[in-house]
JSON list of C-alpha atoms in Angstrom, two decimals:
[
{"chain": "A", "resi": 11, "resn": "ALA", "atom": "CA", "xyz": [19.98, 33.56, -120.95]},
{"chain": "A", "resi": 12, "resn": "GLN", "atom": "CA", "xyz": [16.63, 34.27, -122.49]},
{"chain": "A", "resi": 13, "resn": "SER", "atom": "CA", "xyz": [14.68, 32.54, -125.21]},
{"chain": "A", "resi": 14, "resn": "VAL", "atom": "CA", "xyz": [11.28, 32.81, -126.79]},
{"chain": "A", "resi": 15, "resn": "THR", "atom": "CA", "xyz": [8.99, 30.20, -128.42]},
{"chain": "A", "resi": 16, "resn": "GLN", "atom": "CA", "xyz": [6.16, 30.97, -130.75]},
{"chain": "A", "resi": 17, "resn": "LEU", "atom": "CA", "xyz": [3.89, 28.03, -130.53]},
{"chain": "A", "resi": 18, "resn": "ASP", "atom": "CA", "xyz": [2.34, 28.20, -133.99]},
{"chain": "A", "resi": 19, "resn": "SER", "atom": "CA", "xyz": [4.29, 28.70, -137.21]},
{"chain": "A", "resi": 20, "resn": "HIS", "atom": "CA", "xyz": [1.05, 29.39, -139.09]},
{"chain": "A", "resi": 21, "resn": "VAL", "atom": "CA", "xyz": [-2.35, 30.68, -137.99]},
{"chain": "A", "resi": 22, "resn": "SER", "atom": "CA", "xyz": [-5.29, 31.05, -140.32]},
{"chain": "A", "resi": 23, "resn": "VAL", "atom": "CA", "xyz": [-8.48, 32.97, -139.40]},
{"chain": "A", "resi": 24, "resn": "SER", "atom": "CA", "xyz": [-11.49, 34.32, -141.21]},
{"chain": "A", "resi": 25, "resn": "GLU", "atom": "CA", "xyz": [-11.92, 38.07, -141.51]},
{"chain": "A", "resi": 26, "resn": "GLY", "atom": "CA", "xyz": [-13.88, 39.41, -138.54]},
{"chain": "A", "resi": 27, "resn": "THR", "atom": "CA", "xyz": [-12.97, 36.53, -136.19]},
{"chain": "A", "resi": 28, "resn": "PRO", "atom": "CA", "xyz": [-10.56, 36.76, -133.21]},
{"chain": "A", "resi": 29, "resn": "VAL", "atom": "CA", "xyz": [-6.83, 36.39, -133.58]},
{"chain": "A", "resi": 30, "resn": "LEU", "atom": "CA", "xyz": [-4.63, 34.60, -131.03]},
{"chain": "A", "resi": 31, "resn": "LEU", "atom": "CA", "xyz": [-0.91, 34.32, -131.60]},
{"chain": "A", "resi": 32, "resn": "ARG", "atom": "CA", "xyz": [0.89, 32.46, -128.79]},
{"chain": "A", "resi": 33, "resn": "CYS", "atom": "CA", "xyz": [4.25, 33.22, -127.31]},
{"chain": "A", "resi": 34, "resn": "ASN", "atom": "CA", "xyz": [6.11, 31.72, -124.36]},
{"chain": "A", "resi": 35, "resn": "TYR", "atom": "CA", "xyz": [9.41, 32.95, -123.07]},
{"chain": "A", "resi": 36, "resn": "SER", "atom": "CA", "xyz": [12.14, 32.10, -120.59]},
{"chain": "A", "resi": 37, "resn": "SER", "atom": "CA", "xyz": [14.40, 34.59, -118.95]},
{"chain": "A", "resi": 38, "resn": "SER", "atom": "CA", "xyz": [16.63, 34.69, -115.87]},
{"chain": "A", "resi": 39, "resn": "TYR", "atom": "CA", "xyz": [15.67, 38.32, -115.25]},
{"chain": "A", "resi": 40, "resn": "SER", "atom": "CA", "xyz": [12.55, 40.39, -115.64]},
{"chain": "A", "resi": 41, "resn": "PRO", "atom": "CA", "xyz": [12.37, 40.76, -119.37]},
{"chain": "A", "resi": 42, "resn": "SER", "atom": "CA", "xyz": [10.96, 43.30, -121.71]},
{"chain": "A", "resi": 43, "resn": "LEU", "atom": "CA", "xyz": [8.68, 41.74, -124.27]},
{"chain": "A", "resi": 44, "resn": "PHE", "atom": "CA", "xyz": [7.71, 42.94, -127.70]},
{"chain": "A", "resi": 45, "resn": "TRP", "atom": "CA", "xyz": [5.57, 41.96, -130.66]},
{"chain": "A", "resi": 46, "resn": "TYR", "atom": "CA", "xyz": [6.72, 43.04, -134.13]},
{"chain": "A", "resi": 47, "resn": "VAL", "atom": "CA", "xyz": [4.91, 42.65, -137.43]},
{"chain": "A", "resi": 48, "resn": "GLN", "atom": "CA", "xyz": [6.56, 42.20, -140.79]},
{"chain": "A", "resi": 49, "resn": "HIS", "atom": "CA", "xyz": [4.67, 42.75, -143.99]},
{"chain": "A", "resi": 50, "resn": "PRO", "atom": "CA", "xyz": [6.19, 41.37, -147.15]},
{"chain": "A", "resi": 51, "resn": "ASN", "atom": "CA", "xyz": [9.22, 43.39, -148.34]},
{"chain": "A", "resi": 52, "resn": "LYS", "atom": "CA", "xyz": [8.83, 45.79, -145.48]},
{"chain": "A", "resi": 53, "resn": "GLY", "atom": "CA", "xyz": [10.93, 46.36, -142.35]},
{"chain": "A", "resi": 54, "resn": "LEU", "atom": "CA", "xyz": [9.73, 45.21, -139.00]},
{"chain": "A", "resi": 55, "resn": "GLN", "atom": "CA", "xyz": [7.19, 47.41, -137.22]},
{"chain": "A", "resi": 56, "resn": "LEU", "atom": "CA", "xyz": [6.73, 47.51, -133.47]},
{"chain": "A", "resi": 57, "resn": "LEU", "atom": "CA", "xyz": [3.19, 46.52, -132.50]},
{"chain": "A", "resi": 58, "resn": "LEU", "atom": "CA", "xyz": [3.44, 46.79, -128.74]},
{"chain": "A", "resi": 59, "resn": "LYS", "atom": "CA", "xyz": [5.81, 46.37, -125.84]},
{"chain": "A", "resi": 60, "resn": "TYR", "atom": "CA", "xyz": [5.74, 45.34, -122.20]},
{"chain": "A", "resi": 61, "resn": "THR", "atom": "CA", "xyz": [8.35, 46.83, -119.93]},
{"chain": "A", "resi": 62, "resn": "SER", "atom": "CA", "xyz": [7.15, 45.96, -116.39]},
{"chain": "A", "resi": 63, "resn": "ALA", "atom": "CA", "xyz": [4.27, 48.41, -116.24]},
{"chain": "A", "resi": 64, "resn": "ALA", "atom": "CA", "xyz": [0.65, 47.29, -116.81]},
{"chain": "A", "resi": 65, "resn": "THR", "atom": "CA", "xyz": [0.38, 43.62, -117.65]},
{"chain": "A", "resi": 66, "resn": "LEU", "atom": "CA", "xyz": [-2.22, 44.21, -120.29]},
{"chain": "A", "resi": 67, "resn": "VAL", "atom": "CA", "xyz": [-0.59, 46.11, -123.18]},
{"chain": "A", "resi": 68, "resn": "LYS", "atom": "CA", "xyz": [-2.49, 47.80, -125.97]},
{"chain": "A", "resi": 69, "resn": "GLY", "atom": "CA", "xyz": [-0.73, 48.31, -129.28]},
{"chain": "A", "resi": 70, "resn": "ILE", "atom": "CA", "xyz": [-1.50, 49.64, -132.70]},
{"chain": "A", "resi": 71, "resn": "ASN", "atom": "CA", "xyz": [-4.16, 48.44, -135.07]},
{"chain": "A", "resi": 72, "resn": "GLY", "atom": "CA", "xyz": [-6.31, 46.98, -132.29]},
{"chain": "A", "resi": 73, "resn": "PHE", "atom": "CA", "xyz": [-3.78, 44.43, -131.05]},
{"chain": "A", "resi": 74, "resn": "GLU", "atom": "CA", "xyz": [-3.13, 43.81, -127.39]},
{"chain": "A", "resi": 75, "resn": "ALA", "atom": "CA", "xyz": [-1.07, 41.35, -125.37]},
{"chain": "A", "resi": 76, "resn": "GLU", "atom": "CA", "xyz": [-1.16, 40.18, -121.80]},
{"chain": "A", "resi": 77, "resn": "PHE", "atom": "CA", "xyz": [1.97, 39.47, -119.78]},
{"chain": "A", "resi": 78, "resn": "LYS", "atom": "CA", "xyz": [1.38, 36.42, -117.52]},
{"chain": "A", "resi": 79, "resn": "LYS", "atom": "CA", "xyz": [4.40, 35.78, -115.38]},
{"chain": "A", "resi": 80, "resn": "SER", "atom": "CA", "xyz": [3.03, 32.59, -113.84]},
{"chain": "A", "resi": 81, "resn": "GLU", "atom": "CA", "xyz": [2.61, 31.08, -117.29]},
{"chain": "A", "resi": 82, "resn": "THR", "atom": "CA", "xyz": [5.66, 32.83, -118.84]},
{"chain": "A", "resi": 83, "resn": "SER", "atom": "CA", "xyz": [3.42, 33.82, -121.71]},
{"chain": "A", "resi": 84, "resn": "PHE", "atom": "CA", "xyz": [2.85, 36.97, -123.75]},
{"chain": "A", "resi": 85, "resn": "HIS", "atom": "CA", "xyz": [0.09, 36.09, -126.23]},
{"chain": "A", "resi": 86, "resn": "LEU", "atom": "CA", "xyz": [-1.03, 38.49, -128.87]},
{"chain": "A", "resi": 87, "resn": "THR", "atom": "CA", "xyz": [-4.74, 38.99, -129.47]},
{"chain": "A", "resi": 88, "resn": "LYS", "atom": "CA", "xyz": [-7.09, 40.99, -131.61]},
{"chain": "A", "resi": 89, "resn": "PRO", "atom": "CA", "xyz": [-10.87, 40.80, -131.38]},
{"chain": "A", "resi": 90, "resn": "SER", "atom": "CA", "xyz": [-11.62, 40.94, -135.04]},
{"chain": "A", "resi": 91, "resn": "ALA", "atom": "CA", "xyz": [-9.17, 40.19, -137.86]},
{"chain": "A", "resi": 92, "resn": "HIS", "atom": "CA", "xyz": [-8.87, 42.40, -140.90]},
{"chain": "A", "resi": 93, "resn": "MET", "atom": "CA", "xyz": [-7.42, 41.38, -144.29]},
{"chain": "A", "resi": 94, "resn": "SER", "atom": "CA", "xyz": [-4.56, 43.86, -143.74]},
{"chain": "A", "resi": 95, "resn": "ASP", "atom": "CA", "xyz": [-3.48, 41.94, -140.68]},
{"chain": "A", "resi": 96, "resn": "ALA", "atom": "CA", "xyz": [-2.10, 39.16, -142.86]},
{"chain": "A", "resi": 97, "resn": "ALA", "atom": "CA", "xyz": [1.66, 39.24, -142.14]},
{"chain": "A", "resi": 98, "resn": "GLU", "atom": "CA", "xyz": [4.46, 37.58, -140.17]},
{"chain": "A", "resi": 99, "resn": "TYR", "atom": "CA", "xyz": [4.48, 38.30, -136.42]},
{"chain": "A", "resi": 100, "resn": "PHE", "atom": "CA", "xyz": [7.50, 38.04, -134.17]},
{"chain": "A", "resi": 101, "resn": "CYS", "atom": "CA", "xyz": [7.58, 37.79, -130.36]},
{"chain": "A", "resi": 102, "resn": "VAL", "atom": "CA", "xyz": [10.70, 39.13, -128.86]},
{"chain": "A", "resi": 103, "resn": "VAL", "atom": "CA", "xyz": [12.24, 38.91, -125.41]},
{"chain": "A", "resi": 104, "resn": "SER", "atom": "CA", "xyz": [14.89, 41.35, -124.30]},
{"chain": "A", "resi": 105, "resn": "VAL", "atom": "CA", "xyz": [17.25, 41.60, -121.37]},
{"chain": "A", "resi": 106, "resn": "GLY", "atom": "CA", "xyz": [19.85, 43.76, -122.97]},
{"chain": "A", "resi": 107, "resn": "ASP", "atom": "CA", "xyz": [19.94, 42.18, -126.38]},
{"chain": "A", "resi": 108, "resn": "MET", "atom": "CA", "xyz": [16.89, 40.87, -128.14]},
{"chain": "A", "resi": 109, "resn": "ARG", "atom": "CA", "xyz": [15.91, 37.33, -128.90]},
{"chain": "A", "resi": 110, "resn": "PHE", "atom": "CA", "xyz": [13.37, 36.70, -131.64]},
{"chain": "A", "resi": 111, "resn": "GLY", "atom": "CA", "xyz": [10.91, 33.92, -131.94]},
{"chain": "A", "resi": 112, "resn": "ALA", "atom": "CA", "xyz": [10.74, 32.04, -135.22]},
{"chain": "A", "resi": 113, "resn": "GLY", "atom": "CA", "xyz": [7.67, 33.95, -136.29]},
{"chain": "A", "resi": 114, "resn": "THR", "atom": "CA", "xyz": [3.99, 33.15, -136.83]},
{"chain": "A", "resi": 115, "resn": "ARG", "atom": "CA", "xyz": [2.49, 33.66, -140.33]},
{"chain": "A", "resi": 116, "resn": "LEU", "atom": "CA", "xyz": [-1.07, 34.98, -140.01]},
{"chain": "A", "resi": 117, "resn": "THR", "atom": "CA", "xyz": [-3.37, 34.34, -142.94]},
{"chain": "A", "resi": 118, "resn": "VAL", "atom": "CA", "xyz": [-6.76, 36.06, -143.07]},
{"chain": "A", "resi": 119, "resn": "LYS", "atom": "CA", "xyz": [-9.45, 34.49, -145.22]},
{"chain": "A", "resi": 120, "resn": "PRO", "atom": "CA", "xyz": [-12.24, 36.63, -146.68]},
{"chain": "B", "resi": 174, "resn": "ASN", "atom": "CA", "xyz": [12.84, 62.42, -138.67]},
{"chain": "B", "resi": 175, "resn": "ALA", "atom": "CA", "xyz": [13.87, 59.83, -141.21]},
{"chain": "B", "resi": 176, "resn": "GLY", "atom": "CA", "xyz": [13.82, 56.24, -140.05]},
{"chain": "B", "resi": 177, "resn": "VAL", "atom": "CA", "xyz": [16.60, 53.75, -140.24]},
{"chain": "B", "resi": 178, "resn": "MET", "atom": "CA", "xyz": [17.87, 53.48, -143.75]},
{"chain": "B", "resi": 179, "resn": "GLN", "atom": "CA", "xyz": [19.48, 50.52, -145.39]},
{"chain": "B", "resi": 180, "resn": "ASN", "atom": "CA", "xyz": [20.99, 50.22, -148.83]},
{"chain": "B", "resi": 181, "resn": "PRO", "atom": "CA", "xyz": [20.95, 48.59, -151.17]},
{"chain": "B", "resi": 182, "resn": "ARG", "atom": "CA", "xyz": [17.52, 47.01, -150.71]},
{"chain": "B", "resi": 183, "resn": "HIS", "atom": "CA", "xyz": [18.44, 44.13, -152.96]},
{"chain": "B", "resi": 184, "resn": "LEU", "atom": "CA", "xyz": [21.92, 42.83, -153.66]},
{"chain": "B", "resi": 185, "resn": "VAL", "atom": "CA", "xyz": [22.97, 40.04, -155.92]},
{"chain": "B", "resi": 186, "resn": "ARG", "atom": "CA", "xyz": [26.41, 38.56, -155.70]},
{"chain": "B", "resi": 187, "resn": "ARG", "atom": "CA", "xyz": [28.14, 35.59, -157.23]},
{"chain": "B", "resi": 188, "resn": "ARG", "atom": "CA", "xyz": [29.79, 33.05, -155.04]},
{"chain": "B", "resi": 189, "resn": "GLY", "atom": "CA", "xyz": [33.20, 34.28, -153.90]},
{"chain": "B", "resi": 190, "resn": "GLN", "atom": "CA", "xyz": [32.42, 37.97, -154.25]},
{"chain": "B", "resi": 191, "resn": "GLU", "atom": "CA", "xyz": [32.15, 40.44, -151.42]},
{"chain": "B", "resi": 192, "resn": "ALA", "atom": "CA", "xyz": [28.92, 41.98, -150.14]},
{"chain": "B", "resi": 193, "resn": "ARG", "atom": "CA", "xyz": [28.72, 45.33, -148.36]},
{"chain": "B", "resi": 194, "resn": "LEU", "atom": "CA", "xyz": [25.50, 46.26, -146.61]},
{"chain": "B", "resi": 195, "resn": "ARG", "atom": "CA", "xyz": [25.02, 49.78, -145.26]},
{"chain": "B", "resi": 196, "resn": "CYS", "atom": "CA", "xyz": [22.89, 51.02, -142.45]},
{"chain": "B", "resi": 197, "resn": "SER", "atom": "CA", "xyz": [22.25, 54.62, -141.48]},
{"chain": "B", "resi": 198, "resn": "PRO", "atom": "CA", "xyz": [20.71, 54.82, -138.01]},
{"chain": "B", "resi": 199, "resn": "MET", "atom": "CA", "xyz": [17.94, 57.25, -137.05]},
{"chain": "B", "resi": 200, "resn": "LYS", "atom": "CA", "xyz": [19.11, 60.74, -136.22]},
{"chain": "B", "resi": 201, "resn": "GLY", "atom": "CA", "xyz": [20.49, 60.91, -132.70]},
{"chain": "B", "resi": 202, "resn": "HIS", "atom": "CA", "xyz": [20.84, 57.11, -132.40]},
{"chain": "B", "resi": 203, "resn": "SER", "atom": "CA", "xyz": [24.26, 55.80, -131.55]},
{"chain": "B", "resi": 204, "resn": "HIS", "atom": "CA", "xyz": [23.63, 52.05, -131.26]},
{"chain": "B", "resi": 205, "resn": "VAL", "atom": "CA", "xyz": [23.28, 49.78, -134.24]},
{"chain": "B", "resi": 206, "resn": "TYR", "atom": "CA", "xyz": [22.27, 46.15, -134.40]},
{"chain": "B", "resi": 207, "resn": "TRP", "atom": "CA", "xyz": [22.43, 43.74, -137.29]},
{"chain": "B", "resi": 208, "resn": "TYR", "atom": "CA", "xyz": [20.13, 40.78, -137.69]},
{"chain": "B", "resi": 209, "resn": "ARG", "atom": "CA", "xyz": [19.88, 38.04, -140.25]},
{"chain": "B", "resi": 210, "resn": "GLN", "atom": "CA", "xyz": [16.64, 36.44, -141.34]},
{"chain": "B", "resi": 211, "resn": "LEU", "atom": "CA", "xyz": [17.13, 33.19, -143.12]},
{"chain": "B", "resi": 212, "resn": "PRO", "atom": "CA", "xyz": [14.29, 31.82, -145.25]},
{"chain": "B", "resi": 213, "resn": "GLU", "atom": "CA", "xyz": [11.59, 30.25, -143.08]},
{"chain": "B", "resi": 214, "resn": "GLU", "atom": "CA", "xyz": [13.37, 31.24, -139.88]},
{"chain": "B", "resi": 215, "resn": "GLY", "atom": "CA", "xyz": [13.16, 34.10, -137.41]},
{"chain": "B", "resi": 216, "resn": "LEU", "atom": "CA", "xyz": [15.50, 36.99, -137.02]},
{"chain": "B", "resi": 217, "resn": "LYS", "atom": "CA", "xyz": [18.84, 36.12, -135.44]},
{"chain": "B", "resi": 218, "resn": "PHE", "atom": "CA", "xyz": [20.98, 38.63, -133.72]},
{"chain": "B", "resi": 219, "resn": "MET", "atom": "CA", "xyz": [24.42, 39.05, -135.24]},
{"chain": "B", "resi": 220, "resn": "VAL", "atom": "CA", "xyz": [26.23, 42.07, -133.81]},
{"chain": "B", "resi": 221, "resn": "TYR", "atom": "CA", "xyz": [25.69, 45.09, -131.70]},
{"chain": "B", "resi": 222, "resn": "LEU", "atom": "CA", "xyz": [27.83, 48.22, -132.24]},
{"chain": "B", "resi": 223, "resn": "GLN", "atom": "CA", "xyz": [28.25, 51.70, -130.87]},
{"chain": "B", "resi": 224, "resn": "LYS", "atom": "CA", "xyz": [30.24, 54.38, -132.58]},
{"chain": "B", "resi": 225, "resn": "GLU", "atom": "CA", "xyz": [33.69, 52.95, -133.25]},
{"chain": "B", "resi": 226, "resn": "ASN", "atom": "CA", "xyz": [33.10, 50.00, -130.93]},
{"chain": "B", "resi": 227, "resn": "ILE", "atom": "CA", "xyz": [31.83, 46.44, -131.25]},
{"chain": "B", "resi": 228, "resn": "ILE", "atom": "CA", "xyz": [29.93, 45.76, -128.09]},
{"chain": "B", "resi": 229, "resn": "ASP", "atom": "CA", "xyz": [28.60, 42.22, -128.73]},
{"chain": "B", "resi": 230, "resn": "GLU", "atom": "CA", "xyz": [29.41, 40.06, -131.77]},
{"chain": "B", "resi": 231, "resn": "SER", "atom": "CA", "xyz": [28.26, 36.81, -130.25]},
{"chain": "B", "resi": 232, "resn": "GLY", "atom": "CA", "xyz": [25.95, 36.13, -133.24]},
{"chain": "B", "resi": 233, "resn": "MET", "atom": "CA", "xyz": [28.53, 36.75, -135.95]},
{"chain": "B", "resi": 234, "resn": "PRO", "atom": "CA", "xyz": [29.89, 33.79, -137.88]},
{"chain": "B", "resi": 235, "resn": "LYS", "atom": "CA", "xyz": [33.56, 33.42, -137.02]},
{"chain": "B", "resi": 236, "resn": "GLU", "atom": "CA", "xyz": [34.79, 33.80, -140.58]},
{"chain": "B", "resi": 237, "resn": "ARG", "atom": "CA", "xyz": [34.07, 36.04, -143.56]},
{"chain": "B", "resi": 238, "resn": "PHE", "atom": "CA", "xyz": [31.70, 38.37, -141.64]},
{"chain": "B", "resi": 239, "resn": "SER", "atom": "CA", "xyz": [32.73, 41.74, -140.16]},
{"chain": "B", "resi": 240, "resn": "ALA", "atom": "CA", "xyz": [30.94, 44.85, -139.06]},
{"chain": "B", "resi": 241, "resn": "GLU", "atom": "CA", "xyz": [31.94, 48.42, -138.29]},
{"chain": "B", "resi": 242, "resn": "PHE", "atom": "CA", "xyz": [30.26, 51.62, -137.17]},
{"chain": "B", "resi": 243, "resn": "PRO", "atom": "CA", "xyz": [32.72, 54.44, -137.81]},
{"chain": "B", "resi": 244, "resn": "LYS", "atom": "CA", "xyz": [32.59, 57.84, -136.19]},
{"chain": "B", "resi": 245, "resn": "GLU", "atom": "CA", "xyz": [31.27, 59.26, -139.40]},
{"chain": "B", "resi": 246, "resn": "GLY", "atom": "CA", "xyz": [29.10, 57.55, -141.90]},
{"chain": "B", "resi": 247, "resn": "PRO", "atom": "CA", "xyz": [26.89, 54.48, -141.88]},
{"chain": "B", "resi": 248, "resn": "SER", "atom": "CA", "xyz": [27.40, 51.14, -140.25]},
{"chain": "B", "resi": 249, "resn": "ILE", "atom": "CA", "xyz": [28.75, 48.52, -142.66]},
{"chain": "B", "resi": 250, "resn": "LEU", "atom": "CA", "xyz": [28.16, 44.76, -142.57]},
{"chain": "B", "resi": 251, "resn": "ARG", "atom": "CA", "xyz": [30.74, 43.11, -144.81]},
{"chain": "B", "resi": 252, "resn": "ILE", "atom": "CA", "xyz": [30.61, 39.54, -146.00]},
{"chain": "B", "resi": 253, "resn": "GLN", "atom": "CA", "xyz": [33.65, 38.28, -147.83]},
{"chain": "B", "resi": 254, "resn": "GLN", "atom": "CA", "xyz": [33.67, 35.39, -150.30]},
{"chain": "B", "resi": 255, "resn": "VAL", "atom": "CA", "xyz": [29.96, 34.91, -150.16]},
{"chain": "B", "resi": 256, "resn": "VAL", "atom": "CA", "xyz": [28.39, 31.45, -150.40]},
{"chain": "B", "resi": 257, "resn": "ARG", "atom": "CA", "xyz": [24.84, 30.40, -151.26]},
{"chain": "B", "resi": 258, "resn": "GLY", "atom": "CA", "xyz": [24.06, 29.96, -147.60]},
{"chain": "B", "resi": 259, "resn": "ASP", "atom": "CA", "xyz": [24.56, 33.69, -147.00]},
{"chain": "B", "resi": 260, "resn": "SER", "atom": "CA", "xyz": [21.42, 34.40, -149.03]},
{"chain": "B", "resi": 261, "resn": "ALA", "atom": "CA", "xyz": [19.07, 36.03, -146.52]},
{"chain": "B", "resi": 262, "resn": "ALA", "atom": "CA", "xyz": [17.48, 39.29, -145.54]},
{"chain": "B", "resi": 263, "resn": "TYR", "atom": "CA", "xyz": [19.74, 41.38, -143.34]},
{"chain": "B", "resi": 264, "resn": "PHE", "atom": "CA", "xyz": [18.06, 43.86, -141.06]},
{"chain": "B", "resi": 265, "resn": "CYS", "atom": "CA", "xyz": [19.65, 46.76, -139.21]},
{"chain": "B", "resi": 266, "resn": "ALA", "atom": "CA", "xyz": [18.17, 48.40, -136.12]},
{"chain": "B", "resi": 267, "resn": "SER", "atom": "CA", "xyz": [19.15, 51.43, -134.16]},
{"chain": "B", "resi": 268, "resn": "SER", "atom": "CA", "xyz": [18.49, 52.69, -130.68]},
{"chain": "B", "resi": 269, "resn": "PRO", "atom": "CA", "xyz": [19.11, 55.95, -128.83]},
{"chain": "B", "resi": 270, "resn": "PRO", "atom": "CA", "xyz": [22.07, 56.52, -126.52]},
{"chain": "B", "resi": 271, "resn": "GLY", "atom": "CA", "xyz": [21.84, 54.99, -123.10]},
{"chain": "B", "resi": 272, "resn": "PHE", "atom": "CA", "xyz": [20.14, 51.86, -121.97]},
{"chain": "B", "resi": 273, "resn": "SER", "atom": "CA", "xyz": [17.13, 51.22, -124.12]},
{"chain": "B", "resi": 274, "resn": "TYR", "atom": "CA", "xyz": [15.17, 48.07, -124.92]},
{"chain": "B", "resi": 275, "resn": "GLU", "atom": "CA", "xyz": [13.63, 49.66, -127.96]},
{"chain": "B", "resi": 276, "resn": "GLN", "atom": "CA", "xyz": [15.05, 49.25, -131.44]},
{"chain": "B", "resi": 277, "resn": "TYR", "atom": "CA", "xyz": [13.90, 50.76, -134.61]},
{"chain": "B", "resi": 278, "resn": "PHE", "atom": "CA", "xyz": [14.29, 48.61, -137.71]},
{"chain": "B", "resi": 279, "resn": "GLY", "atom": "CA", "xyz": [15.24, 49.45, -141.26]},
{"chain": "B", "resi": 280, "resn": "PRO", "atom": "CA", "xyz": [13.60, 47.89, -144.28]},
{"chain": "B", "resi": 281, "resn": "GLY", "atom": "CA", "xyz": [16.31, 45.30, -144.69]},
{"chain": "B", "resi": 282, "resn": "THR", "atom": "CA", "xyz": [18.69, 44.28, -147.48]},
{"chain": "B", "resi": 283, "resn": "ARG", "atom": "CA", "xyz": [17.88, 41.08, -149.37]},
{"chain": "B", "resi": 284, "resn": "LEU", "atom": "CA", "xyz": [21.07, 39.35, -150.38]},
{"chain": "B", "resi": 285, "resn": "THR", "atom": "CA", "xyz": [20.97, 36.73, -153.06]},
{"chain": "B", "resi": 286, "resn": "VAL", "atom": "CA", "xyz": [24.04, 34.68, -153.83]},
{"chain": "B", "resi": 287, "resn": "THR", "atom": "CA", "xyz": [24.00, 32.99, -157.23]}
]
């Protein structure tokens, strides 16, 4: 069985400062890991994915995530937040079917 | 290539009525997944279907909920005798044939039960 925990339900940053959204997972097998973003009234959009290749994964819009097996973590980062990054972010673990975290709401202050 | 399409985008039903949510997968995709997002919660898996087959319905409530993906036409998520607790956003995702971790999501249907 697999599960995923997003450690912060809400993160607030100022525009231009770094973003860190934390995600820990558990899985009996080598999982695939994803980050999705959801803007209000929009469908989920895939930001990036890890599928057992390079541990540092680069995604769209300047986001990246690092797979750390020893820490069972897959934190999402961005060097400099933009106002348009304000959204809900979901970390997902998959071994066959997908398990979603509860989401982290990112607020970006001007 | 059109993405995953869901309709209606918004659906209002009174308690006791039936709700039908439709999902048209991406062209060439034969796997469909339904998720429910309750207010303030993450997405929860409901059911995974291939054409004419239910593969995994472990996340479906035991009563009132059913899903199908016929040979022709969209996948349908049906909720009978809706209750206020069914109010949520329902997302559909599709993936290509074969074993794939990747799913492409539709815009969702927001169901409101009054």
